[in-house]
mmCIF file of C-alpha atoms in Angstrom:
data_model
loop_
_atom_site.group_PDB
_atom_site.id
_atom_site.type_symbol
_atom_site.label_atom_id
_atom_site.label_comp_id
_atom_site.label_asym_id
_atom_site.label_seq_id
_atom_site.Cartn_x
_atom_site.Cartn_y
_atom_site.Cartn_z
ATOM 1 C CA UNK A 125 150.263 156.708 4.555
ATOM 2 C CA UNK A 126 152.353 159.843 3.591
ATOM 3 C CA UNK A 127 150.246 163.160 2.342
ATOM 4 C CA UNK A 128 151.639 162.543 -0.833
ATOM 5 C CA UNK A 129 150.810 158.831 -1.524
ATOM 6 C CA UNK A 130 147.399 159.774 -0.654
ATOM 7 C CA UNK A 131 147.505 162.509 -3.181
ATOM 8 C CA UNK A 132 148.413 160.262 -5.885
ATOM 9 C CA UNK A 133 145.856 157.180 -5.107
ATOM 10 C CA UNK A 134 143.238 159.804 -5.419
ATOM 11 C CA UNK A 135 143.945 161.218 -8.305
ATOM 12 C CA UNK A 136 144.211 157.946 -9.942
ATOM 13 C CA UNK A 137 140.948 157.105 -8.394
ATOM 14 C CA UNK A 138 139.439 160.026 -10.052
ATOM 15 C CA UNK A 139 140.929 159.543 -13.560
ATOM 16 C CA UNK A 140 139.633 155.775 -13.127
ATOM 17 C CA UNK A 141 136.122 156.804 -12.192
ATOM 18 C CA UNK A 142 135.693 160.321 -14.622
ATOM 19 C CA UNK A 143 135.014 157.940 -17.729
ATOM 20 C CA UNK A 144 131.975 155.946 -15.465
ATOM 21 C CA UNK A 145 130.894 159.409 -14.413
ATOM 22 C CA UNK A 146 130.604 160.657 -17.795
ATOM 23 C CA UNK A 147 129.167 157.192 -19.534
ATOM 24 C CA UNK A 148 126.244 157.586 -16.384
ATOM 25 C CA UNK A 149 125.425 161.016 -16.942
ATOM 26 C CA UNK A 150 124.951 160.432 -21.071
ATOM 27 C CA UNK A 151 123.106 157.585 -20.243
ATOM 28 C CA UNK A 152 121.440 159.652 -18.071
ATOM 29 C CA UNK A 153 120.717 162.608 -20.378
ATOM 30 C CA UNK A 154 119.502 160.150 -23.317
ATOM 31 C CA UNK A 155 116.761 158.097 -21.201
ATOM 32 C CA UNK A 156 114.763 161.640 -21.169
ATOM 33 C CA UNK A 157 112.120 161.381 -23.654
ATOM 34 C CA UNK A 158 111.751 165.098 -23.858
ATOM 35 C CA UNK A 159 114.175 166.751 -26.572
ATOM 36 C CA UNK A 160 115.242 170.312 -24.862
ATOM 37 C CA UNK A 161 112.645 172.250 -26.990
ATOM 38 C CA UNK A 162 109.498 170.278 -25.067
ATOM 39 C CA UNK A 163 111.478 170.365 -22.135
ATOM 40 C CA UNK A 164 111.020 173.804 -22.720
ATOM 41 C CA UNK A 165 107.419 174.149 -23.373
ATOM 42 C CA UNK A 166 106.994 172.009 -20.084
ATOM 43 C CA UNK A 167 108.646 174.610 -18.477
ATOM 44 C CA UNK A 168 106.712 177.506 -19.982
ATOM 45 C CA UNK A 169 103.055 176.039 -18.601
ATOM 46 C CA UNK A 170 104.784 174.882 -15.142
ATOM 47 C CA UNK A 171 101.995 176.894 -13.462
ATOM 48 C CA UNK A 172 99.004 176.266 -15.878
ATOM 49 C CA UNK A 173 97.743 172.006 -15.527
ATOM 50 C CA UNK A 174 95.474 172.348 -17.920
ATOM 51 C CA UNK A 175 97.782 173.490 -20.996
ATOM 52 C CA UNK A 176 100.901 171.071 -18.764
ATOM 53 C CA UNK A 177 98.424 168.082 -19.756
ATOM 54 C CA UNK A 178 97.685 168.831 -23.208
ATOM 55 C CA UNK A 179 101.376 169.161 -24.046
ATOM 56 C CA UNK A 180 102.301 165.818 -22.735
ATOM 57 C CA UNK A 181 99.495 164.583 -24.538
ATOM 58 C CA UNK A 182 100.659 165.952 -27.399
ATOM 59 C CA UNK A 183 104.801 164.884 -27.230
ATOM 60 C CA UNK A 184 102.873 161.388 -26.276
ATOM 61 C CA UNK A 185 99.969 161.418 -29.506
ATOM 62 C CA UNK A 186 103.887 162.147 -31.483
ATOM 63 C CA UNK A 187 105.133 158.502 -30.139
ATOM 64 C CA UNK A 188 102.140 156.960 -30.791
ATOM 65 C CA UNK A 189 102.148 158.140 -34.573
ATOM 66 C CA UNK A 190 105.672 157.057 -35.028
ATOM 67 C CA UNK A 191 104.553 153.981 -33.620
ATOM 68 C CA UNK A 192 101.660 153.570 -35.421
ATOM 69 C CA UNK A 193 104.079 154.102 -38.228
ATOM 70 C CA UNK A 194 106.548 151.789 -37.708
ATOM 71 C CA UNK A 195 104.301 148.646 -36.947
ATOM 72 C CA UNK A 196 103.124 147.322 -39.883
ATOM 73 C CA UNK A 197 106.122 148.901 -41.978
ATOM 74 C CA UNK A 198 108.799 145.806 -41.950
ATOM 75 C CA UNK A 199 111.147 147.227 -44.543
ATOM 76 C CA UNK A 200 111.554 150.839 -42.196
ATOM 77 C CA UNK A 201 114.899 151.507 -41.671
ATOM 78 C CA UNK A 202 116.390 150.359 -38.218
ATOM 79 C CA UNK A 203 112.481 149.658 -37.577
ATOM 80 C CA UNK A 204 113.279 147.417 -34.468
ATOM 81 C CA UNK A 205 115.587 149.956 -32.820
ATOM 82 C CA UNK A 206 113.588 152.622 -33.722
ATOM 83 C CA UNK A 207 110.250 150.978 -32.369
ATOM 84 C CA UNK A 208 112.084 149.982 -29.276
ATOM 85 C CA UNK A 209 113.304 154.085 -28.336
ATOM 86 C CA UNK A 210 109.857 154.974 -28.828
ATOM 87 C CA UNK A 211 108.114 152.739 -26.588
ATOM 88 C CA UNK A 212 110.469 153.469 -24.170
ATOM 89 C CA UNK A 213 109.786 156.896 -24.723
ATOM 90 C CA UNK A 214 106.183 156.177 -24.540
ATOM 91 C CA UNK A 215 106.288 154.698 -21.371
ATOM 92 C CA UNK A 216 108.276 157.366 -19.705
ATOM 93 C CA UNK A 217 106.183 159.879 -20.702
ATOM 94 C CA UNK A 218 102.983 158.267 -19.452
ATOM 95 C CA UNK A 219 104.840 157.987 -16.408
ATOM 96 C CA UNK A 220 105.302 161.440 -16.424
ATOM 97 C CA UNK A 221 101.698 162.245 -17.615
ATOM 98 C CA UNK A 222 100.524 160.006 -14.491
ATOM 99 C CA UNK A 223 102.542 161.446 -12.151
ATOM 100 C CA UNK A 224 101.338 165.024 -13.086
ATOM 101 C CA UNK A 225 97.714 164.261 -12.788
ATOM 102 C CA UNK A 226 98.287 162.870 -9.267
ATOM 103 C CA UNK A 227 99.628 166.390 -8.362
ATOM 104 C CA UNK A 228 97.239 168.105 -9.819
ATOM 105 C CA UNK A 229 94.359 165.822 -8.018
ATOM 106 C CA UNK A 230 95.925 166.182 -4.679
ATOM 107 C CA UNK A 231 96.199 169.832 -5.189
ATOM 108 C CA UNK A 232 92.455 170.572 -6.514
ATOM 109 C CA UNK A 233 93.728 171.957 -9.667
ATOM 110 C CA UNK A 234 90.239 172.074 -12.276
ATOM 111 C CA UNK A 235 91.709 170.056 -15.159
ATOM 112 C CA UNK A 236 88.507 168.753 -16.556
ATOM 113 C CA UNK A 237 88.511 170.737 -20.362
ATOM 114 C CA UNK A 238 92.195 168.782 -20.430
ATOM 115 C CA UNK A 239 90.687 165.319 -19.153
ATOM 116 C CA UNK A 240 88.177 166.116 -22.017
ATOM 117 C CA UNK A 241 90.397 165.105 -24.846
ATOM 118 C CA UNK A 242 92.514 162.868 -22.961
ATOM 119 C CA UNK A 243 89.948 160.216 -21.912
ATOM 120 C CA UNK A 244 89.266 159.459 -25.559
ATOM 121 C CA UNK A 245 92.582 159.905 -26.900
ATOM 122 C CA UNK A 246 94.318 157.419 -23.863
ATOM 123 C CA UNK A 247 91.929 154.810 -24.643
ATOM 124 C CA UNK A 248 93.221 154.226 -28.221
ATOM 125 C CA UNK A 249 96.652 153.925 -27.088
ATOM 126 C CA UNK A 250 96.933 150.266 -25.891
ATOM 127 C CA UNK A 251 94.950 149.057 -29.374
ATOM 128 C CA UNK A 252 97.773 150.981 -31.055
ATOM 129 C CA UNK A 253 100.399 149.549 -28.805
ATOM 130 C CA UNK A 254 99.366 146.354 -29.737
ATOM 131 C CA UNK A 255 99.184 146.790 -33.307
ATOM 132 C CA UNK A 256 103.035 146.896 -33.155
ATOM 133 C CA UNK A 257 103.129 143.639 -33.206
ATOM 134 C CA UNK A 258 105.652 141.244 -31.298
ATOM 135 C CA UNK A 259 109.496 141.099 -31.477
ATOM 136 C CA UNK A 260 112.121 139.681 -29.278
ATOM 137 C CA UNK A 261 114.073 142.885 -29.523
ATOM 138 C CA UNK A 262 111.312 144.536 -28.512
ATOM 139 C CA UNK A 263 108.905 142.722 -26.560
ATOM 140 C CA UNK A 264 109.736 144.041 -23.430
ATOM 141 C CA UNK A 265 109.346 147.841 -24.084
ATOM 142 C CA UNK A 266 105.988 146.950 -25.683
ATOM 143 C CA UNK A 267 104.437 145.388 -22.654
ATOM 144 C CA UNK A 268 105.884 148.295 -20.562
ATOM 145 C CA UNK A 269 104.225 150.684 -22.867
ATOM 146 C CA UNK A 270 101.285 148.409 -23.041
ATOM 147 C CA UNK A 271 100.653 148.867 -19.175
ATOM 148 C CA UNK A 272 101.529 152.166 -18.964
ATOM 149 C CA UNK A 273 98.764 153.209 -21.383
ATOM 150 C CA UNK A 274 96.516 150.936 -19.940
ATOM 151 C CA UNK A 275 97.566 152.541 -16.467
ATOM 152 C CA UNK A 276 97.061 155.899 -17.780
ATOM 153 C CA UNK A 277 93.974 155.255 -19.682
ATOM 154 C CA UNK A 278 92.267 153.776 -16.420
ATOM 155 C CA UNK A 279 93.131 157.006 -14.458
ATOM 156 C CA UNK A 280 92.955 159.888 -16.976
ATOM 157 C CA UNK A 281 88.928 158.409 -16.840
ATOM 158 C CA UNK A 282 88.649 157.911 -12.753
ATOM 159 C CA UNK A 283 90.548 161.485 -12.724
ATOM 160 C CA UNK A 284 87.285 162.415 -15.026
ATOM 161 C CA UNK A 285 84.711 161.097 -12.774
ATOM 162 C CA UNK A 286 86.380 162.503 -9.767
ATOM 163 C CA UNK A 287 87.158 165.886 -10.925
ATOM 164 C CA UNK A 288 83.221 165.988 -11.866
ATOM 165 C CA UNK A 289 81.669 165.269 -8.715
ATOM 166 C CA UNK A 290 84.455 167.318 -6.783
ATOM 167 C CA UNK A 291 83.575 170.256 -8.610
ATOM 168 C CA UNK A 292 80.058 169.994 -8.363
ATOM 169 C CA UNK A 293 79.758 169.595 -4.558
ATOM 170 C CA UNK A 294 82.841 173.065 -4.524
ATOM 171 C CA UNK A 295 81.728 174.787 -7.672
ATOM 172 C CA UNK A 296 84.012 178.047 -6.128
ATOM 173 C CA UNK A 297 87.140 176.109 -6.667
ATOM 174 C CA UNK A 298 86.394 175.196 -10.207
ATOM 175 C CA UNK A 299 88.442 177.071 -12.892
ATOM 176 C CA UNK A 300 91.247 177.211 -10.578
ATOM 177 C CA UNK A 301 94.924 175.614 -11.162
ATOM 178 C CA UNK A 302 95.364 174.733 -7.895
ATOM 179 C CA UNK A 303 99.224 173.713 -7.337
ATOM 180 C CA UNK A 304 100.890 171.702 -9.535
ATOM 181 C CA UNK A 305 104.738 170.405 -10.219
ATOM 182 C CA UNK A 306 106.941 172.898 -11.004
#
């Protein structure tokens, strides 16, 4: 094969594969459930778990109002669609929630004034999850959602217990951020 045959069968290869590229990244970009201004505030409390936790408590407490919303309310505009995004968004964020209080566990950071209000506010969030109701179009992002706030629920209140004896037998480490995700 000739430098210049090889030339042209990649750059037909590239213009075939630029418009799967592009379709994977925007796919990509629109399964984040953070819009880029609480992207933003993640990034501002990077180094501080406590105030890390209460915002993704807080972008997740805004799902579960819209979803609380939506349930009950047949004649909502594109309800089903709408329902669908955010359980889906739900469950990615709890994800996210969960995956942050395993860092901050395994690093010591004192997170117990966040676990505080999470404990009680996690536990509501299956009953509300459920309160959606059922729907083919649906159905599967609600039983996502409905384990992952189960999930989260169950550890957000282990995370409690632990954090509370672990500080009590090292009271010198309490207070402390330890290191979490950046």
């Amino acid at each position: 094969m000739t430098s210049r045959t090889f030339k042209w069968r990649a750059a037909i290869l590239a213009l075939l594969l630029f418009p799967l590229c592009s379709q994977l990244l925007h796919a990509q970009k629109e399964k984040d459930p953070l819009n880029d201004d609480e992207v933003d505030q993640i990034r501002e409390v990077r180094d501080q778990p406590v105030q890390r936790i209460k915002l993704y408590q807080k972008f997740i407490e805004e799902r579960i109002a819209t979803i609380k919303q939506l349930g009950p309310n047949p004649k909502a505009e594109d309800r089903k669609a709408e329902l669908r995004a955010k359980l889906e968004e739900f469950t990615r964020l709890s994800d996210e929630l969960q995956d942050n209080l395993d860092t901050f566990d395994e690093a010591h950071a004192d997170i117990r004034k966040a676990l505080k209000d999470l404990v009680p506010a996690s536990a509501k969030w299956p009953e509300i999850i459920t309160q959606a109701g059922t729907d083919p179009s649906y159905d599967f992002p609600r039983k996502t959602a409905l384990d992952a706030a189960q999930s989260t629920s169950e550890q957000a209140k282990k995370l409690q217990e632990s954090q509370q004896k672990y500080f009590a037998e090292h009271k010198d480490e309490a207070n402390k951020n330890g290191t979490g995700p950046t």
